[in-house]
Short mmCIF file of C-alpha atoms in Angstrom, two decimals:
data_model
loop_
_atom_site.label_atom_id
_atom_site.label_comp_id
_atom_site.label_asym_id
_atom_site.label_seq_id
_atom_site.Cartn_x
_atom_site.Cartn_y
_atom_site.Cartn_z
CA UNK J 1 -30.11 20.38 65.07
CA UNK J 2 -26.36 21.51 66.14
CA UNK J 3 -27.50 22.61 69.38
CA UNK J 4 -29.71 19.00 69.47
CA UNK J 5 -25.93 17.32 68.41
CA UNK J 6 -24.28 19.40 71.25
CA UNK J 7 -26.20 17.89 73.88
CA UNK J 8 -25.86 14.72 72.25
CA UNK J 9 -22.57 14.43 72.59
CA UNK J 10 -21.80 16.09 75.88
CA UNK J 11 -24.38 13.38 77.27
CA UNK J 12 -21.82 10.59 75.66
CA UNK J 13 -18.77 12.67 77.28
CA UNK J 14 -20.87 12.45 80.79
CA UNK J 15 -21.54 8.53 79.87
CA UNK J 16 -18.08 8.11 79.29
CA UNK J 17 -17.07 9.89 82.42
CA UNK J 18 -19.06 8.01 84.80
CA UNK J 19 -18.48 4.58 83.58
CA UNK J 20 -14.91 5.64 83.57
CA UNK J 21 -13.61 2.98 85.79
CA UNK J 22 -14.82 -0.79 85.34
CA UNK J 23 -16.44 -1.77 88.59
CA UNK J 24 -15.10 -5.56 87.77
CA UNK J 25 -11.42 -6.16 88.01
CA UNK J 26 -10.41 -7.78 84.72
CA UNK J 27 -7.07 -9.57 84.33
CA UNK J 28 -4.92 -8.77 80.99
CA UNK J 29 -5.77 -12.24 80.20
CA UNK J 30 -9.47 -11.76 80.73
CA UNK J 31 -9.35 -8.66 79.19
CA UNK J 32 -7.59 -9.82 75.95
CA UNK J 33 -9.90 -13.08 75.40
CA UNK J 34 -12.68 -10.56 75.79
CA UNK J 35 -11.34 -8.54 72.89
CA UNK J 36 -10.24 -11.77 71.23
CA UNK J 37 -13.57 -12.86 71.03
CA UNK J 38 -14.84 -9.59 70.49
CA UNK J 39 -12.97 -9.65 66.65
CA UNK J 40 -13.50 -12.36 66.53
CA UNK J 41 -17.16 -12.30 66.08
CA UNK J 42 -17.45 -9.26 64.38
CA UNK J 43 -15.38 -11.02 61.38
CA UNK J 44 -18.06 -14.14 61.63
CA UNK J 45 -20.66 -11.01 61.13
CA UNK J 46 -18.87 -9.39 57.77
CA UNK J 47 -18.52 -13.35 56.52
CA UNK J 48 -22.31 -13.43 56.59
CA UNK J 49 -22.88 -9.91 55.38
CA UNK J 50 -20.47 -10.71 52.83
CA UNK J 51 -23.03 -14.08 52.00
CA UNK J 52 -25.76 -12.30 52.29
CA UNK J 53 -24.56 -9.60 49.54
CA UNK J 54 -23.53 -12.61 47.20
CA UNK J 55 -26.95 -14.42 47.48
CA UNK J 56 -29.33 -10.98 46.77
CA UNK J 57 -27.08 -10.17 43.50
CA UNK O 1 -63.02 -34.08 109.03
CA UNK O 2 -59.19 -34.22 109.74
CA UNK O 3 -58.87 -35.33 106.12
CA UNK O 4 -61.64 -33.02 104.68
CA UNK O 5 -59.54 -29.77 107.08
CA UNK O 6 -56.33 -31.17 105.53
CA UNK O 7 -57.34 -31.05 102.18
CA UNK O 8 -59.23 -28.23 102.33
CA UNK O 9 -55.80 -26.56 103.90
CA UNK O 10 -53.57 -28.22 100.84
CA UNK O 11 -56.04 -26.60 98.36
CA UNK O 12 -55.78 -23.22 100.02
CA UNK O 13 -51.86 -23.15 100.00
CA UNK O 14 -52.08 -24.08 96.52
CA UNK O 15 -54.36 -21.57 95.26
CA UNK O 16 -52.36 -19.03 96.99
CA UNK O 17 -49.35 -20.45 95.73
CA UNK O 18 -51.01 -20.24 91.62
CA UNK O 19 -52.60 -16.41 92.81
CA UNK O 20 -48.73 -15.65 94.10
CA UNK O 21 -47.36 -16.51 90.91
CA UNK O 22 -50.07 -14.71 88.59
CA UNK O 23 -49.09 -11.67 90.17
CA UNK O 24 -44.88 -12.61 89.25
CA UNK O 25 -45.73 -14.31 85.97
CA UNK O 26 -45.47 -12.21 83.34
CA UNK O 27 -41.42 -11.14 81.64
CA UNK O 28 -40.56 -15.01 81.41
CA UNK O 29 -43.55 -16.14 79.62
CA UNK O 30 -43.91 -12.78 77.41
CA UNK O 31 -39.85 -12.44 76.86
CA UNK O 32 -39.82 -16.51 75.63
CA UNK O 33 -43.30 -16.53 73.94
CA UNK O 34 -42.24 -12.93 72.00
CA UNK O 35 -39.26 -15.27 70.73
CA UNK O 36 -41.57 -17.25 68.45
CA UNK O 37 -41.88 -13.78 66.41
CA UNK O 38 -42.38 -13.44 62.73
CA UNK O 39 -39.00 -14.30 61.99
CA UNK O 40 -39.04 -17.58 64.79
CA UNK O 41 -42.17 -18.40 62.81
CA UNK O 42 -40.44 -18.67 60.02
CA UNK O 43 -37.46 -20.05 60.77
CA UNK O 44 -39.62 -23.03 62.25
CA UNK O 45 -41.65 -23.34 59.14
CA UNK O 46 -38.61 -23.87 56.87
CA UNK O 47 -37.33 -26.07 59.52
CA UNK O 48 -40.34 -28.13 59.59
CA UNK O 49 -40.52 -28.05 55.35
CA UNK O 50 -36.31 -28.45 54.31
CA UNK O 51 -36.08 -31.47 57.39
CA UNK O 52 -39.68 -32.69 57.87
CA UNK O 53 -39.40 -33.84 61.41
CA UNK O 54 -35.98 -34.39 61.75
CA UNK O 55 -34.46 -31.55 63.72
CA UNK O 56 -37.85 -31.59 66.78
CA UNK O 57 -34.85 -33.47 69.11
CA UNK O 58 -32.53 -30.42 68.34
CA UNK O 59 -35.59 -27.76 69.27
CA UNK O 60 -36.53 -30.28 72.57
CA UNK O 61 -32.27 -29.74 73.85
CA UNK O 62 -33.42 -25.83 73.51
CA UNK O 63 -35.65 -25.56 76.51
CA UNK O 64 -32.52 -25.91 78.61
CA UNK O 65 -30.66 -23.65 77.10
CA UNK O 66 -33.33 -20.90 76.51
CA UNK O 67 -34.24 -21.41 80.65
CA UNK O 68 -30.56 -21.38 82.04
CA UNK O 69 -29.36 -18.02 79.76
CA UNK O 70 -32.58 -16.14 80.83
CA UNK O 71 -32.96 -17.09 84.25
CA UNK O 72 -29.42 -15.20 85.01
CA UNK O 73 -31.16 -11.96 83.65
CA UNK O 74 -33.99 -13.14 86.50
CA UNK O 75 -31.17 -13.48 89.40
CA UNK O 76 -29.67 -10.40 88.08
CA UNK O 77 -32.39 -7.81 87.45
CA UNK O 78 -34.01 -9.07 90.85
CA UNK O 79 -30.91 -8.76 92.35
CA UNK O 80 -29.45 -5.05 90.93
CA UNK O 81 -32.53 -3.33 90.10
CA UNK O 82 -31.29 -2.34 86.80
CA UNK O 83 -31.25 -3.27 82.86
CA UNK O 84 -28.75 -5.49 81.32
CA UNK O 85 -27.00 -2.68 79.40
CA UNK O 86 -26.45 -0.14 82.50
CA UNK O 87 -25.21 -3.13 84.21
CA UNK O 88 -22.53 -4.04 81.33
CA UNK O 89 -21.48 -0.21 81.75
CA UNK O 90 -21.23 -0.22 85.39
CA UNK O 91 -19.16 -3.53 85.41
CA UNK O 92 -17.07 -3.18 82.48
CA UNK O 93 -16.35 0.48 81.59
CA UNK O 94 -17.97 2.69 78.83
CA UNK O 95 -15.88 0.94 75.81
CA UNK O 96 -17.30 -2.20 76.59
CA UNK O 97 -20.67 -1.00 77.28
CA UNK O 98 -21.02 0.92 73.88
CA UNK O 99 -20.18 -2.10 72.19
CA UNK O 100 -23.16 -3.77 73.90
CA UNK O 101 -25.33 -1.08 73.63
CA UNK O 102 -24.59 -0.75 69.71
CA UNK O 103 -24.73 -4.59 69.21
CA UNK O 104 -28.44 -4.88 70.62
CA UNK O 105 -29.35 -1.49 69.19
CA UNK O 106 -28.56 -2.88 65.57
CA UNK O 107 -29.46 -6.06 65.59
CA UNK O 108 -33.17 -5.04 67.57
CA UNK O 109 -33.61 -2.70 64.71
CA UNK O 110 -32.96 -5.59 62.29
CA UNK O 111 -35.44 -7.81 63.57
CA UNK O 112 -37.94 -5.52 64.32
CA UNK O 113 -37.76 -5.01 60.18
CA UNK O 114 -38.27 -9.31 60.37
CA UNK O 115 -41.94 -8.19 62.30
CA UNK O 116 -42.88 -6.49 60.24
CA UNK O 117 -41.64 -8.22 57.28
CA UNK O 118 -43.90 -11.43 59.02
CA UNK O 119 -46.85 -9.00 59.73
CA UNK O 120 -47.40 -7.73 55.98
CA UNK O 121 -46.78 -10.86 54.83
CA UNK O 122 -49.35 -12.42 56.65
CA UNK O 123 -52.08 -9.93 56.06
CA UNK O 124 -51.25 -10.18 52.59
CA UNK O 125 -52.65 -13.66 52.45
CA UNK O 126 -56.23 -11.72 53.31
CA UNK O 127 -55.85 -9.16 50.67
CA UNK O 128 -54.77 -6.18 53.52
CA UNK O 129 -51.71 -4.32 51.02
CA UNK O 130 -48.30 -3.52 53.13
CA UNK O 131 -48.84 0.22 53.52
CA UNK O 132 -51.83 -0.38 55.58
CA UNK O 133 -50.50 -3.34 57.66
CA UNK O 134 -47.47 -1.13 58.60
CA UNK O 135 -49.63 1.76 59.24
CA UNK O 136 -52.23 -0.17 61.53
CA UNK O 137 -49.68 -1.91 63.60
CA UNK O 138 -47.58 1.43 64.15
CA UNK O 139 -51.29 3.04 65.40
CA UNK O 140 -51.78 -0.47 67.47
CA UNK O 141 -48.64 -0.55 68.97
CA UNK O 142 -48.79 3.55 70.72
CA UNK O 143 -52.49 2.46 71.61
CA UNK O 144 -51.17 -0.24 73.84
CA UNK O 145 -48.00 1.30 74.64
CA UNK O 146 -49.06 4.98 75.59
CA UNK O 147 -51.99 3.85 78.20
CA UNK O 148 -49.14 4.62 80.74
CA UNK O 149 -49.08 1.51 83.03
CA UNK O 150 -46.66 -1.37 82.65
CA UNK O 151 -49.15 -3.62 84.00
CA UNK O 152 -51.84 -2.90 81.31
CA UNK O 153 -48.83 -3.72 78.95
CA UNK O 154 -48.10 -7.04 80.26
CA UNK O 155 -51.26 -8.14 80.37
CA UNK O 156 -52.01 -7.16 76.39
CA UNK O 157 -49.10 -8.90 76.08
CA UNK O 158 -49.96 -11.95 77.58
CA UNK O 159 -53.59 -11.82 75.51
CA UNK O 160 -50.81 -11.88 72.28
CA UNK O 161 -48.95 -14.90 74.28
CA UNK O 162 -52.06 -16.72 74.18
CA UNK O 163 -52.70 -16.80 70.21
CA UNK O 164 -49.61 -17.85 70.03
CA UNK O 165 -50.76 -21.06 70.93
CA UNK O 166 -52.83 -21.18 67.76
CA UNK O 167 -50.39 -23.63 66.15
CA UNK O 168 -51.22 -26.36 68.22
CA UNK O 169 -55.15 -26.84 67.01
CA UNK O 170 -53.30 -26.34 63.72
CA UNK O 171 -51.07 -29.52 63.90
CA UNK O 172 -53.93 -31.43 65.10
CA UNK O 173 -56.35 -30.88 62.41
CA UNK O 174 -53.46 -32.28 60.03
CA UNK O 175 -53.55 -35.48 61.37
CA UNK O 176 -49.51 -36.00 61.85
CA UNK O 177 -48.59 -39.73 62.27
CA UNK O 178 -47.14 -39.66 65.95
CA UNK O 179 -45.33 -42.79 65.32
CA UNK O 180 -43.20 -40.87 62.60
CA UNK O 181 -42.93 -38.08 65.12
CA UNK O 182 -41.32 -39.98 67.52
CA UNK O 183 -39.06 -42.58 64.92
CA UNK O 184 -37.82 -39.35 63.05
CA UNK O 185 -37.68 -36.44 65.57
CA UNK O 186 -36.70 -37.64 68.91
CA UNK O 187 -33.89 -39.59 67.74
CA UNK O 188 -31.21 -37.14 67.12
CA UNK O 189 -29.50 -37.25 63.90
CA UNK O 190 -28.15 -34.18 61.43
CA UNK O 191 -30.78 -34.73 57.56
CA UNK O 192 -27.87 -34.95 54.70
CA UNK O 193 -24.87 -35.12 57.01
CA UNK O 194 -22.96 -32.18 58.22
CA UNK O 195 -23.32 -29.31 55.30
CA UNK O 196 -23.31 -25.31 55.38
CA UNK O 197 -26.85 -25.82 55.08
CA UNK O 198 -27.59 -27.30 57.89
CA UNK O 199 -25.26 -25.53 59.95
CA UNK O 200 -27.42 -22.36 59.16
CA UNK O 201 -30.51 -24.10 59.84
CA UNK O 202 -28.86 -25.05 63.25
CA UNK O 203 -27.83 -21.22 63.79
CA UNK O 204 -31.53 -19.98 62.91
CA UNK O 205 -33.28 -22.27 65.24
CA UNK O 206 -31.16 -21.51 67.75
CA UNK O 207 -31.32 -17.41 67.08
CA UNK O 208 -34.74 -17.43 67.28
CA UNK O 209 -34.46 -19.43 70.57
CA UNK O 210 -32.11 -17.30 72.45
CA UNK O 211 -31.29 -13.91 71.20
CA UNK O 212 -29.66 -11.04 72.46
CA UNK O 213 -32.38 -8.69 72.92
CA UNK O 214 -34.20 -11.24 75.02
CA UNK O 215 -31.42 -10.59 77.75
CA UNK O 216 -31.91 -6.99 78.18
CA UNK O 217 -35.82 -7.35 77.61
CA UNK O 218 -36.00 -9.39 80.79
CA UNK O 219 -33.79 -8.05 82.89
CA UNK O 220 -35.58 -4.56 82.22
CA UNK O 221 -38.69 -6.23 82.42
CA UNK O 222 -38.11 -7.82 85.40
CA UNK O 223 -36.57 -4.33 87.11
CA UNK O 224 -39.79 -2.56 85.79
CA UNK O 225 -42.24 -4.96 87.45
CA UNK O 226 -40.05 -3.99 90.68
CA UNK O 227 -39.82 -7.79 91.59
CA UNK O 228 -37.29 -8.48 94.61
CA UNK O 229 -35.17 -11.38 95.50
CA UNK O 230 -38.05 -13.46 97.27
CA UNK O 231 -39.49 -13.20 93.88
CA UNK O 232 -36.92 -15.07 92.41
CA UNK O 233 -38.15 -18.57 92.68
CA UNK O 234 -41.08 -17.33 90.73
CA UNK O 235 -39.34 -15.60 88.24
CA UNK O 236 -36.87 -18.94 87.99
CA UNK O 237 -40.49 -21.08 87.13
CA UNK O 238 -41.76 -17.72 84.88
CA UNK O 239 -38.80 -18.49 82.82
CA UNK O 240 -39.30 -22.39 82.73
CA UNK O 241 -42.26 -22.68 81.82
CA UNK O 242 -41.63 -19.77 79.18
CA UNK O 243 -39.32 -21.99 78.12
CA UNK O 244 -41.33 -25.13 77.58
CA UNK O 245 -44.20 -23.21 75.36
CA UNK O 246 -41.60 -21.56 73.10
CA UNK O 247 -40.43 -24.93 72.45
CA UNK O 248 -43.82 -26.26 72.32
CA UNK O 249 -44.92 -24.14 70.17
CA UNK O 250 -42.26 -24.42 67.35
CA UNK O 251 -42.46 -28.09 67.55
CA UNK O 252 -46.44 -27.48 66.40
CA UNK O 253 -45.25 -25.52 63.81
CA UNK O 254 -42.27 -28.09 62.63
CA UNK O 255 -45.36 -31.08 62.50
CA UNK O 256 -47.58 -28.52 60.84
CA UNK O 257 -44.82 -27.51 57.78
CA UNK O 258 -43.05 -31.32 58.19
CA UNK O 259 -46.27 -33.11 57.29
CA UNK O 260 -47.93 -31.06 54.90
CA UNK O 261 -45.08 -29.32 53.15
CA UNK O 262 -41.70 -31.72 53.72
CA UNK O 263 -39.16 -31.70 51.01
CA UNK O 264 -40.66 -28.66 50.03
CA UNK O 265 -38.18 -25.56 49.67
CA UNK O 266 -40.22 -22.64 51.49
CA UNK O 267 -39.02 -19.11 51.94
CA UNK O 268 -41.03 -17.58 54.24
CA UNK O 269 -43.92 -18.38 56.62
CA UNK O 270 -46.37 -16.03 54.57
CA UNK O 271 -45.16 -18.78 51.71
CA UNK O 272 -45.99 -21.46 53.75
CA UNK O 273 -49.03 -19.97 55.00
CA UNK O 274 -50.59 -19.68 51.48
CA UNK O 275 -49.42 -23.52 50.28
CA UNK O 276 -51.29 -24.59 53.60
CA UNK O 277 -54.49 -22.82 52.19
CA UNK O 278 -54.87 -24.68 49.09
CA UNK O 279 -54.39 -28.21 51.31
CA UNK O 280 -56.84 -26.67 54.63
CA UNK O 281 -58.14 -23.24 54.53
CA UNK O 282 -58.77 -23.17 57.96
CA UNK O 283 -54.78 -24.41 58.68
CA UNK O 284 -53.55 -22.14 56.54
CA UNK O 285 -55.57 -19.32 58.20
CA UNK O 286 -54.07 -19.88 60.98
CA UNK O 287 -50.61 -20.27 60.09
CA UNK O 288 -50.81 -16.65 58.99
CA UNK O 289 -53.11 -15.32 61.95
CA UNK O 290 -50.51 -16.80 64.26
CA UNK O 291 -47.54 -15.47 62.06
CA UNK O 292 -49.41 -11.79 62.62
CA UNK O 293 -49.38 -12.18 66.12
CA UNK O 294 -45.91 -13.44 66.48
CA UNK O 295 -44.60 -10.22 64.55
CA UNK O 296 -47.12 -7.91 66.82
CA UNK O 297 -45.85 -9.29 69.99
CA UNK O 298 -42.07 -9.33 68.82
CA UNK O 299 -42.28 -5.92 67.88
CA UNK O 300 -43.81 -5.00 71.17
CA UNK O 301 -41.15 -6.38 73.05
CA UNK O 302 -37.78 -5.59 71.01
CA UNK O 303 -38.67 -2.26 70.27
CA UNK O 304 -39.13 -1.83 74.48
CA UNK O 305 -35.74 -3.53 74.84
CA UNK O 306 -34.37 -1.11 72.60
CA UNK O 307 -35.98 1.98 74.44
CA UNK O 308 -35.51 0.29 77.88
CA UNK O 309 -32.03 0.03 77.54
CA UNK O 310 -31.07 3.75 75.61
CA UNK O 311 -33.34 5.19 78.76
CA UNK O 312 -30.61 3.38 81.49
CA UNK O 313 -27.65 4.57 79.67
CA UNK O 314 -28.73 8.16 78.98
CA UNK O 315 -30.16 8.54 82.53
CA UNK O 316 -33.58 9.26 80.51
CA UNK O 317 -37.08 8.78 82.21
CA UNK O 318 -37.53 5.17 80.89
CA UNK O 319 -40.71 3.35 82.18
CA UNK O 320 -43.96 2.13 81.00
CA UNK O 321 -45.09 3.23 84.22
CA UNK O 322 -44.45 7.00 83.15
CA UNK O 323 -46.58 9.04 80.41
CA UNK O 324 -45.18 10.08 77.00
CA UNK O 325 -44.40 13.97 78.58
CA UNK O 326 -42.86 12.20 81.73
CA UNK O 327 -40.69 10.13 79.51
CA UNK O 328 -40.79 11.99 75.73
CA UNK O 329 -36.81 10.22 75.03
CA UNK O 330 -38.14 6.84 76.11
CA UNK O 331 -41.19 6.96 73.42
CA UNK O 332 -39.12 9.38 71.09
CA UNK O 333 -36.56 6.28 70.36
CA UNK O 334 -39.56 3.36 70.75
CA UNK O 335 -41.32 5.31 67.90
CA UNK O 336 -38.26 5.84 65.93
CA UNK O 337 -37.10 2.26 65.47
CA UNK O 338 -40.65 0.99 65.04
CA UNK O 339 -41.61 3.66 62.21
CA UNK O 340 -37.62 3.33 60.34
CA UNK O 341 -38.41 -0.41 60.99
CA UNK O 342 -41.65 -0.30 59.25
CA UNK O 343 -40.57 1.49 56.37
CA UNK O 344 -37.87 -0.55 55.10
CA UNK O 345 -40.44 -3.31 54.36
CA UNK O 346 -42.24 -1.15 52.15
CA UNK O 347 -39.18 -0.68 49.57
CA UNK O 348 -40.31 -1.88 46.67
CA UNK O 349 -38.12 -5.13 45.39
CA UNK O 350 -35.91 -5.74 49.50
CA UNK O 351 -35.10 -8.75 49.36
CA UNK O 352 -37.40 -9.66 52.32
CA UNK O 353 -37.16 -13.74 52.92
CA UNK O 354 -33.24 -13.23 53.04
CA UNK O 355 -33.18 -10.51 55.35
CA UNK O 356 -35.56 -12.44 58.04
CA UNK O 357 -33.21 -15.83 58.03
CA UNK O 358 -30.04 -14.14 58.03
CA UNK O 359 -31.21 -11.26 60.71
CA UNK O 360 -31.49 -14.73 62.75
CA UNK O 361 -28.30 -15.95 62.14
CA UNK O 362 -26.15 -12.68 63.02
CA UNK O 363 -28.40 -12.63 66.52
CA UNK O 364 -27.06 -15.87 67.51
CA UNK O 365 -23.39 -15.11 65.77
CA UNK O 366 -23.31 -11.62 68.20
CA UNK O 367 -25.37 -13.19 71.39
CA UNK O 368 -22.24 -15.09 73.02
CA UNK O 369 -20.79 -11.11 73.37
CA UNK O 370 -23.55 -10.02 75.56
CA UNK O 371 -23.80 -13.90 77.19
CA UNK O 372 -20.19 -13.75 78.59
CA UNK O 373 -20.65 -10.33 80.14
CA UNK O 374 -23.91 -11.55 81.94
CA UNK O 375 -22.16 -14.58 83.03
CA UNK O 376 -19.44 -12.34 84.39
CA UNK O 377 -22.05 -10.27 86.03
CA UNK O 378 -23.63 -13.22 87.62
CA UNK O 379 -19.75 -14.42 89.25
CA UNK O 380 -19.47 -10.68 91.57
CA UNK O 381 -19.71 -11.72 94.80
CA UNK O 382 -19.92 -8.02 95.98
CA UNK O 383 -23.38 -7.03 94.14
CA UNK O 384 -25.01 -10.86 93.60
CA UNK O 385 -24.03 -12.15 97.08
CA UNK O 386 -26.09 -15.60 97.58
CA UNK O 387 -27.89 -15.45 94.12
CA UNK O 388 -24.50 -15.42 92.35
CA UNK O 389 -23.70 -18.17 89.55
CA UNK O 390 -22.96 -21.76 91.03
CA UNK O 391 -20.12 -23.75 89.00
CA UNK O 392 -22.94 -26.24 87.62
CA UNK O 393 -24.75 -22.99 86.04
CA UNK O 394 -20.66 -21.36 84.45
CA UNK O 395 -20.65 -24.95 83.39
CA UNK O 396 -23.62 -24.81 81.20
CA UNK O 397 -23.34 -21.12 80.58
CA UNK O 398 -19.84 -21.49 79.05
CA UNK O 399 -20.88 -24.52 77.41
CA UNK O 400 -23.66 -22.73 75.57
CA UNK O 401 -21.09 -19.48 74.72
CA UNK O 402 -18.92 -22.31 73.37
CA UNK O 403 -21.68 -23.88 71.17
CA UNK O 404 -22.75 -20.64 69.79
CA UNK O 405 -19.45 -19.75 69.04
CA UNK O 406 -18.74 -23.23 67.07
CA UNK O 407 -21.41 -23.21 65.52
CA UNK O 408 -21.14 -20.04 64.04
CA UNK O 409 -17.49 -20.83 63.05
CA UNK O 410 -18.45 -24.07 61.13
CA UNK O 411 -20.99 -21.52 59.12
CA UNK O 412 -17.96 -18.77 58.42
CA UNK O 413 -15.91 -21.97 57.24
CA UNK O 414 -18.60 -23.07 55.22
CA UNK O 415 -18.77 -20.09 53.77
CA UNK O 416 -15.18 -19.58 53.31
CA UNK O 417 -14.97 -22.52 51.29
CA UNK O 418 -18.40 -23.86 50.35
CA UNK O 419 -16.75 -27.33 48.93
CA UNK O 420 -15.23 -28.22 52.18
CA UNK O 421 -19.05 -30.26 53.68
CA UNK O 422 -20.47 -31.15 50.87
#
């Protein structure tokens, strides 16, 4: 299982590694609207986990 | 004779033409038929029994948008030979890809619970209990999966395309009045005014259109088939006329739930399924044979997307092409989410209606993430050359982020403060 973990995560490192540099320029604009929207949506997801929990109880 | 030659010579060209595109056809019909799964199904049955026939003009403006998000993934995957998720990694960095990667990952996993949650409902109706319905479809699905040859695979899956279809006899035998079809669902208009409601409603129909795992599905679809760019064109018609069934298809099932069960407040398809029995046995039957399928065929496909698109980012073997000891990773993680999957349906008490509408909803609330990087992908000049995005097609595309993103927002709000659309 550790060793399993290990290799897991020295894949990820590799991953990381390779895909180090974005291929696609991105202006700081670009790159903060990306983020922006990023958030942005992942707040829209905890509003509707957060309906979800109040309609099963 | 000139004529008779001429003819003769038309009707050649056009049987090659129809033999040509048998041999293309395949991801656009399977990715956009798969999309009417178990929890499509039942989105469209609520639809169909909450609004009757008032929302069909709102399902018609989806053909559109289904065709012009998934023909980029055509374009691209022809284009790049490779998946939708490599391609975010190689484009945008690693911090962006895992973000895409975990995004699809969880919210596959989620609706692959909504097959099955469709399957064992159906099969309920017939007296099969869960445990054996989850069982049987887990043995079904490495039958078809571990023969070793994509092609095989498409072609199953094309066989599950074609029940699909079994909602259409079913609307007929029902005897829906046309002339109400057409006074009530082609007009548009929004059934008790603008409401948070409504708005989800809205969301579902359009996350069970257009969801996020369709993207990567093609694209690794299309990159498995090994089409090229001449294939495009193909592809491009593949994905139109994909389009048009899904569409057709949940318009059947609207009429079928909007004539026999409007103003009635169903939960599920299974639900609707066994209210349809007691009117026609034989419509009911097939509401819930259908509603199997859809849940088979979805689960085929996400749980691929899944494993298709962990295979490009860990450099693992990751083709239907190759056997289970030529790609063990590949089947290791298509077995994992499809058995995890299974099981959660099988907790005694899940609140299992719930879970299938709102696994819709946060689809379409995380797709316009993954849209915006394809759309992005589509505008480099330097890998898409000549196939790259025209401003007509950023038009639409950012139009249909924008939707998706408004849409979504008017459902937080409503949620936020529930008074504000009532």
């Amino acid at each position: 299982m550790r060793v399993s973990l290990k290799r897991l995560f020295r894949k990820i490192e590799e991953i990381n590694r390779r895909y180090r540099t974005p291929r696609i320029a991105m202006s700081r604009g670009g790159r903060a609207a990306l983020e922006f929207l990023r958030l942005y949506l992942l707040f829209l997801v905890c509003l509707m986990v957060y309906k979800f929990i109040l309609l099963v109880n | 004779m000139n004529v008779f030659s001429k003819l003769y010579y038309k009707l050649r060209k056009m049987w090659k033409a129809i033999q040509l595109y048998l041999v293309i056809a395949g991801p656009g019909i399977v990715v956009m038929v798969a999309d009417n799964d178990a929890g499509g199904i039942t989105t469209y049955a609520a639809t169909g029994a909450k609004y009757g026939y008032h929302l069909i003009w709102f399902l018609l403006l989806l053909i559109p948008v289904a065709y012009y998000v998934q023909e980029m993934t055509v374009r691209l995957g022809a284009v790049t030979k490779r998946g939708l998720a490599e391609a975010i990694f190689d484009g945008f960095g690693a911090t962006w890809g895992w973000f895409a990667l975990v995004d699809l990952m969880l919210v596959n996993w989620l609706t692959l619970v909504t097959e099955f949650i469709g399957m064992t409902a159906a099969l309920h109706i017939f007296g099969v209990p869960p445990w054996l319905t989850v069982t049987a479809v887990v043995l079904l699905m490495a039958i078809i999966v571990l023969n070793g040859r994509y092609w095989t695979w498409e072609k199953i899956a094309l066989l599950f395309c074609a029940l699909n279809l079994i909602y259409i006899p079913a609307a007929f035998m029902i005897h829906p009045s046309v002339s109400d079809i057409v006074k009530h669902g082609l007009i548009p208009n929004f059934p008790g005014g603008f409401n948070g409601q409504l708005f989800f409603f809205l969301m579902a129909n359009i996350g069970t259109t257009i969801a996020p795992w369709m993207l990567f599905f093609q694209q690794s679809a299309v990159v498995d088939k090994g089409m090229q760019e001449k294939d495009i064109p193909w592809g491009k018609f593949d994905t139109l006329l994909g389009s048009a069934l899904t569409v057709g298809v949940a318009i059947f099932i609207v009429i079928v739930t909007g004539t026999t069960l409007n103003g009635t407040d169903i939960a599920s398809a299974g639900q609707a399924a066994e209210h349809l029995m007691q009117t026609d046995r034989y419509v009911g039957a097939f509401m819930a044979i259908g509603l199997f399928d859809a849940g088979l065929l979805g689960a085929i496909c996400i749980s691929l997307a899944s494993s298709w698109a962990f295979g490009e980012i860990f450099g693992w073997a990751h083709s239907l092409n190759q056997n289970i000891k030529q790609a063990p990773w590949f089947y290791a993680s298509y077995f994992f989410a499809l058995i995890t999957s299974g099981l959660v349906v099988l907790i005694p008490g899940a609140p299992l209606v719930l879970i299938t509408l709102f696994v819709q909803v946060i689809a379409v609330t995380l797709l316009p993430a993954a849209l915006v990087f394809l759309i992005l992908l589509l505008n480099d000049p330097r890998t898409m050359g000549d196939y790259r995005n025209s401003g007509w097609q950023n038009l639409i595309g950012g139009f249909i982020v924008a939707a998706i993103v408004a849409l979504s927002s008017l459902y937080g709000i409503s949620i936020m403060f529930p008074n504000l659309f009532q």
